[in-house]
Amino acid sequence: MIDDRQLTIHEAHRMLEKREVSSVELTKAMLKRIKKLEPDVKAIVTITEELALKQARSADDRLASGNGSPLNGIPVLIKDVICTRGVKTTCSSRMLENFIPPYDATVMERLNDCGAVVVGKTNMDEFAMGSSTENSAFFTTHNPWDLGRVPGGSSGGSAAAVAAGEAIYALGSDTGGSIRQPASFCSVTGLKPTYGRVSRYGLVAFASSLDQIGPLTQDVTDAALVLNAIAGYDTRDSTSVDIPVPDYTRCLTGDIKGLRLGVPREYFVEGMQPGVADAVNNAIAKLEELGVNIDREVSLPHTPYALAVYHIIAPSEASANLARYDGVKYGYSCQDADSMWQAMEKTRQYGFGAEVKRRIMLGTYALSAGYYDAWYLKAQKVRTLIRREFDAAFEKYDALVTPTSPTVPFKIGEKIDDPLQMYLSDVCTLPVNIAGLPAISVPAGFADGLPVGLQIIAKPFAEETILKIAHAYQQATDWHTKRAGI
Amino acid sequence: MKLSREEVLHIARLARLGMTGDEVGRMSEQLSHILENFDVLQQVDTAGVPPTAQPNTLQNVLKADEARPSLPQDDVLANAPCREGDFFRVRAVLE
């Protein structure tokens, strides 16, 4: 029975508790499914079969001794940007193709403490830069809903794997939409927590003022369960915030009557596919039926500048963060050179792919003498205006609802030669990172048979509000239960 | 906003990024196109607006200056492309 059904965390947990299945059986079924589907989906960079079976056996022991975290014994996939001790962490880059971290990221320690079963590491756009996984140095992941299309990115491997049932849930990272956009494209639930809610210790850095780790799951209850496990203060990430972590499942009451929701019109951008706008409008109407007050006339006038702000700030921070790849301490190292500088230049030339180089160049330019004020500092000031606009909106509204992406999943190869078109895929998600807010994408239907996502955004540390709304929406709809059927 | 080949080469040098002639040409074209589109930022009135470096308005974080256990040397050196004894081996900096 576990071979042909995709279980949620809470369903699998119940089955484990009732001894209807063991973690070893669940894990073996998952590994079997992975082997069957991977030739088509290509979501996984490294399968950790041996580790998974060992963890599953110990989860079964824990279960027998009666301490069962909701995540105990449940198979999970980890985006390959999160350090896993003793397991290759490649960032889908030639630069880190053979890198084996000597330590675990904080989120991994937390999952391991819960008894998680790690079945593998997922494919992504190189160093999390991209919106389709086509920037992976290894291979492109295919969308389970249409194998000719991209799964979104950069956490495309995690999203596709959850959609295909190759794991019960996955972790991703989100710098400008990298959890939510692929969640939208693959019709799964993707949560980007508030900046500072989850420790980034052990997350390979892309843009340090924007990066967050979060879950990709099959429903909102599962997202709450994973957030319970990974949220919280960590002295090893000085940007994590010391605010108590509530039990995020307690807010899932189904009652959202009287909440005030705003629909910012700037998010219905030019070029948005009509089918996407229709699905999102239907979702908003559904929320209205559930008793929320909707204001469709909200305006956040600085939204159109978010794309430029993001693509100045993120590459600037990336150019500094990726300066560490010098071929000396770890990673790819070119030995065929005449001097130290030449070795370094060649290491970076061969170790990085085209998009990573583009961003390093853009960021280096924006930070360089003579251009810093006009580009980087200017972008940081407009960032303040975008934040203030959100702050003002959240005085009137409990949450904002928008499309997650302006389009359904596009075809593999369609946008890869036009970087700017690719950047536009994240136009509805990146303002959220600029302001450090929490947001979720939930399945909201289909346009021409392809998935559409609804994004719900709230003020900092109001994860409970978005989970509550998203959960009520899922109680009233069945989009999240639809399966890709592969 | 046009980035010339010379400017691209200058930035590539700052970033310590080797580049073939073809890559320089492509980079000049693509970066120019991207920056042209981002020029809209200059229209925004930011007089008197402070910059935001990160969103959670942290001031500073301090911790006690205490010795703590760290990773074993062998673990740290395990990924080194060139190792000599307990050190990373590097090329001569001054030649």
Short mmCIF file of C-alpha atoms in Angstrom, two decimals, chain A residues 45-316:
data_model
loop_
_atom_site.label_atom_id
_atom_site.label_comp_id
_atom_site.label_asym_id
_atom_site.label_seq_id
_atom_site.Cartn_x
_atom_site.Cartn_y
_atom_site.Cartn_z
CA VAL A 45 22.26 14.51 -7.11
CA THR A 46 23.24 11.99 -4.43
CA ILE A 47 21.16 9.08 -3.12
CA THR A 48 22.18 8.15 0.44
CA GLU A 49 20.74 4.64 0.61
CA GLU A 50 23.07 3.25 3.25
CA LEU A 51 22.70 6.26 5.55
CA ALA A 52 18.92 6.25 5.08
CA LEU A 53 18.55 2.58 6.03
CA LYS A 54 20.76 3.08 9.08
CA GLN A 55 18.72 6.09 10.18
CA ALA A 56 15.49 4.18 9.49
CA ARG A 57 16.59 1.30 11.72
CA SER A 58 17.43 3.68 14.51
CA ALA A 59 14.10 5.48 14.00
CA ASP A 60 12.32 2.15 14.40
CA ASP A 61 14.23 1.63 17.66
CA ARG A 62 13.19 5.07 18.87
CA LEU A 63 9.61 4.29 17.96
CA ALA A 64 9.78 1.08 19.98
CA SER A 65 11.04 3.00 23.00
CA GLY A 66 8.10 5.35 22.68
CA ASN A 67 9.62 8.72 21.80
CA GLY A 68 8.27 9.59 18.41
CA SER A 69 8.83 13.07 17.04
CA PRO A 70 6.39 13.69 14.15
CA LEU A 71 9.44 13.59 11.85
CA ASN A 72 10.89 10.39 13.34
CA GLY A 73 11.43 7.75 10.68
CA ILE A 74 10.12 9.93 7.83
CA PRO A 75 12.20 10.04 4.62
CA VAL A 76 13.40 13.51 3.60
CA LEU A 77 15.46 14.98 0.77
CA ILE A 78 17.84 17.88 1.35
CA LYS A 79 18.72 20.58 -1.18
CA ASP A 80 22.38 20.18 -2.03
CA VAL A 81 23.24 23.64 -0.68
CA ILE A 82 22.81 22.49 2.95
CA CYS A 83 25.89 20.92 4.53
CA THR A 84 25.51 17.28 5.52
CA ARG A 85 28.39 15.83 7.49
CA GLY A 86 30.14 13.08 5.55
CA VAL A 87 27.76 13.39 2.57
CA LYS A 88 28.76 15.30 -0.57
CA THR A 89 27.33 18.81 -0.76
CA THR A 90 27.85 20.06 -4.30
CA CYS A 91 25.60 23.11 -4.78
CA SER A 92 25.19 21.50 -8.25
CA SER A 93 28.52 23.11 -9.12
CA ARG A 94 31.73 21.73 -10.56
CA MET A 95 33.41 23.87 -7.89
CA LEU A 96 32.07 21.66 -5.08
CA GLU A 97 31.56 18.43 -7.03
CA ASN A 98 33.65 16.44 -4.53
CA PHE A 99 33.17 18.54 -1.40
CA ILE A 100 32.32 16.55 1.73
CA PRO A 101 31.42 18.86 4.64
CA PRO A 102 33.13 18.09 7.96
CA TYR A 103 30.06 19.32 9.83
CA ASP A 104 26.26 19.39 9.72
CA ALA A 105 24.19 22.50 9.15
CA THR A 106 22.10 23.42 12.19
CA VAL A 107 18.91 22.35 10.37
CA MET A 108 20.49 18.93 9.80
CA GLU A 109 21.37 18.57 13.49
CA ARG A 110 17.78 19.43 14.31
CA LEU A 111 16.31 16.98 11.80
CA ASN A 112 18.71 14.27 12.96
CA ASP A 113 17.64 14.90 16.56
CA CYS A 114 14.05 14.32 15.42
CA GLY A 115 15.00 10.97 13.87
CA ALA A 116 14.75 12.05 10.22
CA VAL A 117 15.76 9.63 7.47
CA VAL A 118 17.85 11.38 4.81
CA VAL A 119 17.42 9.62 1.46
CA GLY A 120 19.47 12.05 -0.61
CA LYS A 121 20.50 15.50 -1.77
CA THR A 122 18.56 17.34 -4.44
CA ASN A 123 19.53 19.09 -7.64
CA MET A 124 19.38 22.87 -7.91
CA ASP A 125 20.54 25.80 -9.96
CA GLU A 126 24.26 26.20 -9.32
CA PHE A 127 24.80 27.97 -5.97
CA ALA A 128 21.01 28.58 -5.89
CA MET A 129 21.21 31.07 -8.75
CA GLY A 130 18.38 30.47 -11.16
CA SER A 131 14.71 29.67 -11.60
CA SER A 132 14.67 26.38 -13.52
CA THR A 133 17.53 24.05 -12.40
CA GLU A 134 18.94 24.50 -15.91
CA ASN A 135 21.94 26.19 -14.29
CA SER A 136 22.89 22.94 -12.53
CA ALA A 137 26.35 21.87 -13.67
CA PHE A 138 25.16 18.25 -13.67
CA PHE A 139 21.71 17.95 -15.27
CA THR A 140 18.31 19.62 -15.52
CA THR A 141 15.47 18.37 -13.33
CA HIS A 142 12.17 17.65 -15.12
CA ASN A 143 8.76 18.73 -13.89
CA PRO A 144 6.72 15.64 -12.90
CA TRP A 145 3.58 17.32 -14.30
CA ASP A 146 5.15 17.63 -17.77
CA LEU A 147 8.62 16.17 -18.24
CA GLY A 148 9.34 18.64 -21.06
CA ARG A 149 9.07 21.54 -18.63
CA VAL A 150 11.23 22.93 -15.84
CA PRO A 151 10.38 22.33 -12.17
CA GLY A 152 11.28 25.92 -11.30
CA GLY A 153 14.29 26.81 -9.22
CA SER A 154 16.54 27.06 -7.60
CA SER A 155 15.08 24.37 -5.26
CA GLY A 156 13.69 22.58 -8.33
CA GLY A 157 15.04 19.17 -7.33
CA SER A 158 13.37 19.38 -3.91
CA ALA A 159 10.02 20.50 -5.39
CA ALA A 160 10.02 17.93 -8.20
CA ALA A 161 10.97 15.15 -5.78
CA VAL A 162 8.12 15.96 -3.39
CA ALA A 163 5.68 16.22 -6.32
CA ALA A 164 6.87 12.86 -7.64
CA GLY A 165 6.74 11.19 -4.21
CA GLU A 166 10.50 10.53 -4.08
CA ALA A 167 10.45 11.78 -0.50
CA ILE A 168 7.70 12.75 1.89
CA TYR A 169 9.13 16.24 2.24
CA ALA A 170 12.25 18.20 1.40
CA LEU A 171 14.26 21.17 2.55
CA GLY A 172 15.03 24.03 0.20
CA SER A 173 16.49 27.50 0.42
CA ASP A 174 14.91 30.74 -0.75
CA THR A 175 16.88 33.88 -1.64
CA GLY A 176 14.44 35.43 -4.12
CA GLY A 177 11.72 32.80 -4.47
CA SER A 178 13.74 29.59 -4.70
CA ILE A 179 11.33 27.63 -2.48
CA ARG A 180 8.04 29.25 -3.50
CA GLN A 181 8.43 29.45 -7.29
CA PRO A 182 9.34 25.74 -7.69
CA ALA A 183 6.59 24.85 -5.18
CA SER A 184 4.19 26.72 -7.45
CA PHE A 185 5.56 25.03 -10.60
CA CYS A 186 5.33 21.52 -9.09
CA SER A 187 2.05 22.01 -7.18
CA VAL A 188 3.46 21.47 -3.70
CA THR A 189 3.47 23.63 -0.57
CA GLY A 190 6.58 25.77 -0.06
CA LEU A 191 7.29 27.95 2.98
CA LYS A 192 9.91 30.68 3.18
CA PRO A 193 10.19 31.65 6.85
CA THR A 194 11.02 35.14 8.14
CA TYR A 195 14.65 36.23 7.81
CA GLY A 196 16.15 35.13 11.14
CA ARG A 197 13.56 32.44 11.96
CA VAL A 198 15.70 29.47 10.84
CA SER A 199 19.46 29.25 11.34
CA ARG A 200 21.53 29.40 8.17
CA TYR A 201 24.62 27.90 9.81
CA GLY A 202 25.83 25.33 7.28
CA LEU A 203 23.78 26.75 4.40
CA VAL A 204 26.28 27.53 1.64
CA ALA A 205 26.00 31.31 1.40
CA PHE A 206 24.59 33.01 -1.69
CA ALA A 207 23.21 36.39 -0.54
CA SER A 208 23.47 36.68 3.22
CA SER A 209 20.85 39.41 3.74
CA LEU A 210 18.25 37.41 1.77
CA ASP A 211 18.85 33.64 2.23
CA GLN A 212 16.45 31.50 4.30
CA ILE A 213 15.92 27.74 4.66
CA GLY A 214 12.41 26.30 4.53
CA PRO A 215 10.32 23.19 3.84
CA LEU A 216 8.67 21.86 0.66
CA THR A 217 5.80 19.61 1.63
CA GLN A 218 2.54 18.13 0.41
CA ASP A 219 0.36 20.23 2.66
CA VAL A 220 0.35 23.05 5.19
CA THR A 221 0.17 20.77 8.24
CA ASP A 222 3.44 19.19 7.13
CA ALA A 223 5.01 22.63 6.60
CA ALA A 224 4.08 23.52 10.19
CA LEU A 225 5.56 20.25 11.49
CA VAL A 226 8.86 20.85 9.71
CA LEU A 227 9.01 24.48 10.82
CA ASN A 228 8.49 23.34 14.41
CA ALA A 229 11.64 21.25 14.05
CA ILE A 230 13.95 23.70 12.26
CA ALA A 231 12.96 27.14 13.63
CA GLY A 232 14.77 28.83 16.48
CA TYR A 233 17.72 30.82 17.67
CA ASP A 234 21.24 29.58 17.01
CA THR A 235 24.35 31.28 18.35
CA ARG A 236 26.23 30.08 15.26
CA ASP A 237 24.06 32.25 12.98
CA SER A 238 24.23 35.77 14.37
CA THR A 239 21.31 36.84 12.15
CA SER A 240 18.98 34.28 13.71
CA VAL A 241 16.56 35.93 16.11
CA ASP A 242 15.88 34.91 19.70
CA ILE A 243 12.08 34.83 19.59
CA PRO A 244 10.23 31.84 21.10
CA VAL A 245 9.10 29.16 18.64
CA PRO A 246 5.40 28.38 19.02
CA ASP A 247 3.86 25.03 18.08
CA TYR A 248 2.94 26.01 14.52
CA THR A 249 0.31 23.27 14.25
CA ARG A 250 -1.82 24.93 16.95
CA CYS A 251 -2.81 27.82 14.70
CA LEU A 252 -4.29 25.43 12.09
CA THR A 253 -7.85 25.86 13.26
CA GLY A 254 -9.59 26.31 9.93
CA ASP A 255 -11.18 29.50 11.23
CA ILE A 256 -10.02 32.58 9.34
CA LYS A 257 -13.21 34.65 9.64
CA GLY A 258 -12.63 38.37 9.94
CA LEU A 259 -8.97 38.35 8.87
CA ARG A 260 -8.08 41.29 6.64
CA LEU A 261 -6.35 40.38 3.38
CA GLY A 262 -4.96 42.75 0.78
CA VAL A 263 -4.37 42.04 -2.90
CA PRO A 264 -1.61 44.32 -4.20
CA ARG A 265 -2.40 45.10 -7.83
CA GLU A 266 1.26 45.53 -8.85
CA TYR A 267 1.69 41.76 -8.51
CA PHE A 268 -0.61 41.13 -11.45
CA VAL A 269 2.23 42.13 -13.74
CA GLU A 270 2.24 42.78 -17.43
CA GLY A 271 2.85 39.49 -19.21
CA MET A 272 1.11 37.41 -16.55
CA GLN A 273 -0.61 34.43 -18.14
CA PRO A 274 -4.41 34.89 -18.05
CA GLY A 275 -4.87 31.34 -16.72
CA VAL A 276 -2.62 32.16 -13.77
CA ALA A 277 -4.54 35.34 -12.94
CA ASP A 278 -7.83 33.39 -13.19
CA ALA A 279 -6.68 30.64 -10.84
CA VAL A 280 -5.38 33.17 -8.31
CA ASN A 281 -8.59 35.21 -8.48
CA ASN A 282 -10.60 32.03 -7.90
CA ALA A 283 -8.43 31.28 -4.87
CA ILE A 284 -9.02 34.78 -3.52
CA ALA A 285 -12.77 34.34 -4.02
CA LYS A 286 -12.57 31.05 -2.12
CA LEU A 287 -10.84 32.81 0.80
CA GLU A 288 -13.62 35.40 0.74
CA GLU A 289 -16.19 32.57 1.01
CA LEU A 290 -14.30 31.41 4.09
CA GLY A 291 -15.02 34.72 5.74
CA VAL A 292 -11.94 36.90 5.27
CA ASN A 293 -12.26 40.55 4.29
CA ILE A 294 -10.56 41.16 0.96
CA ASP A 295 -9.34 44.53 -0.25
CA ARG A 296 -8.54 44.27 -3.97
CA GLU A 297 -7.43 47.89 -4.28
CA VAL A 298 -4.11 47.71 -2.44
CA SER A 299 -1.16 49.43 -4.06
CA LEU A 300 2.53 48.94 -3.27
CA PRO A 301 3.92 51.39 -5.83
CA HIS A 302 7.63 50.53 -5.39
CA THR A 303 7.06 46.87 -6.33
CA PRO A 304 8.19 47.36 -9.97
CA TYR A 305 11.66 48.37 -8.68
CA ALA A 306 12.10 45.17 -6.67
CA LEU A 307 13.55 43.22 -9.60
CA ALA A 308 16.38 45.72 -10.08
CA VAL A 309 16.96 46.11 -6.32
CA TYR A 310 17.20 42.35 -5.92
CA HIS A 311 19.47 41.81 -8.90
CA ILE A 312 21.89 44.45 -7.65
CA ILE A 313 21.93 43.41 -3.99
CA ALA A 314 21.93 39.60 -4.43
CA PRO A 315 24.82 39.52 -6.94
CA SER A 316 26.79 42.04 -4.86
#
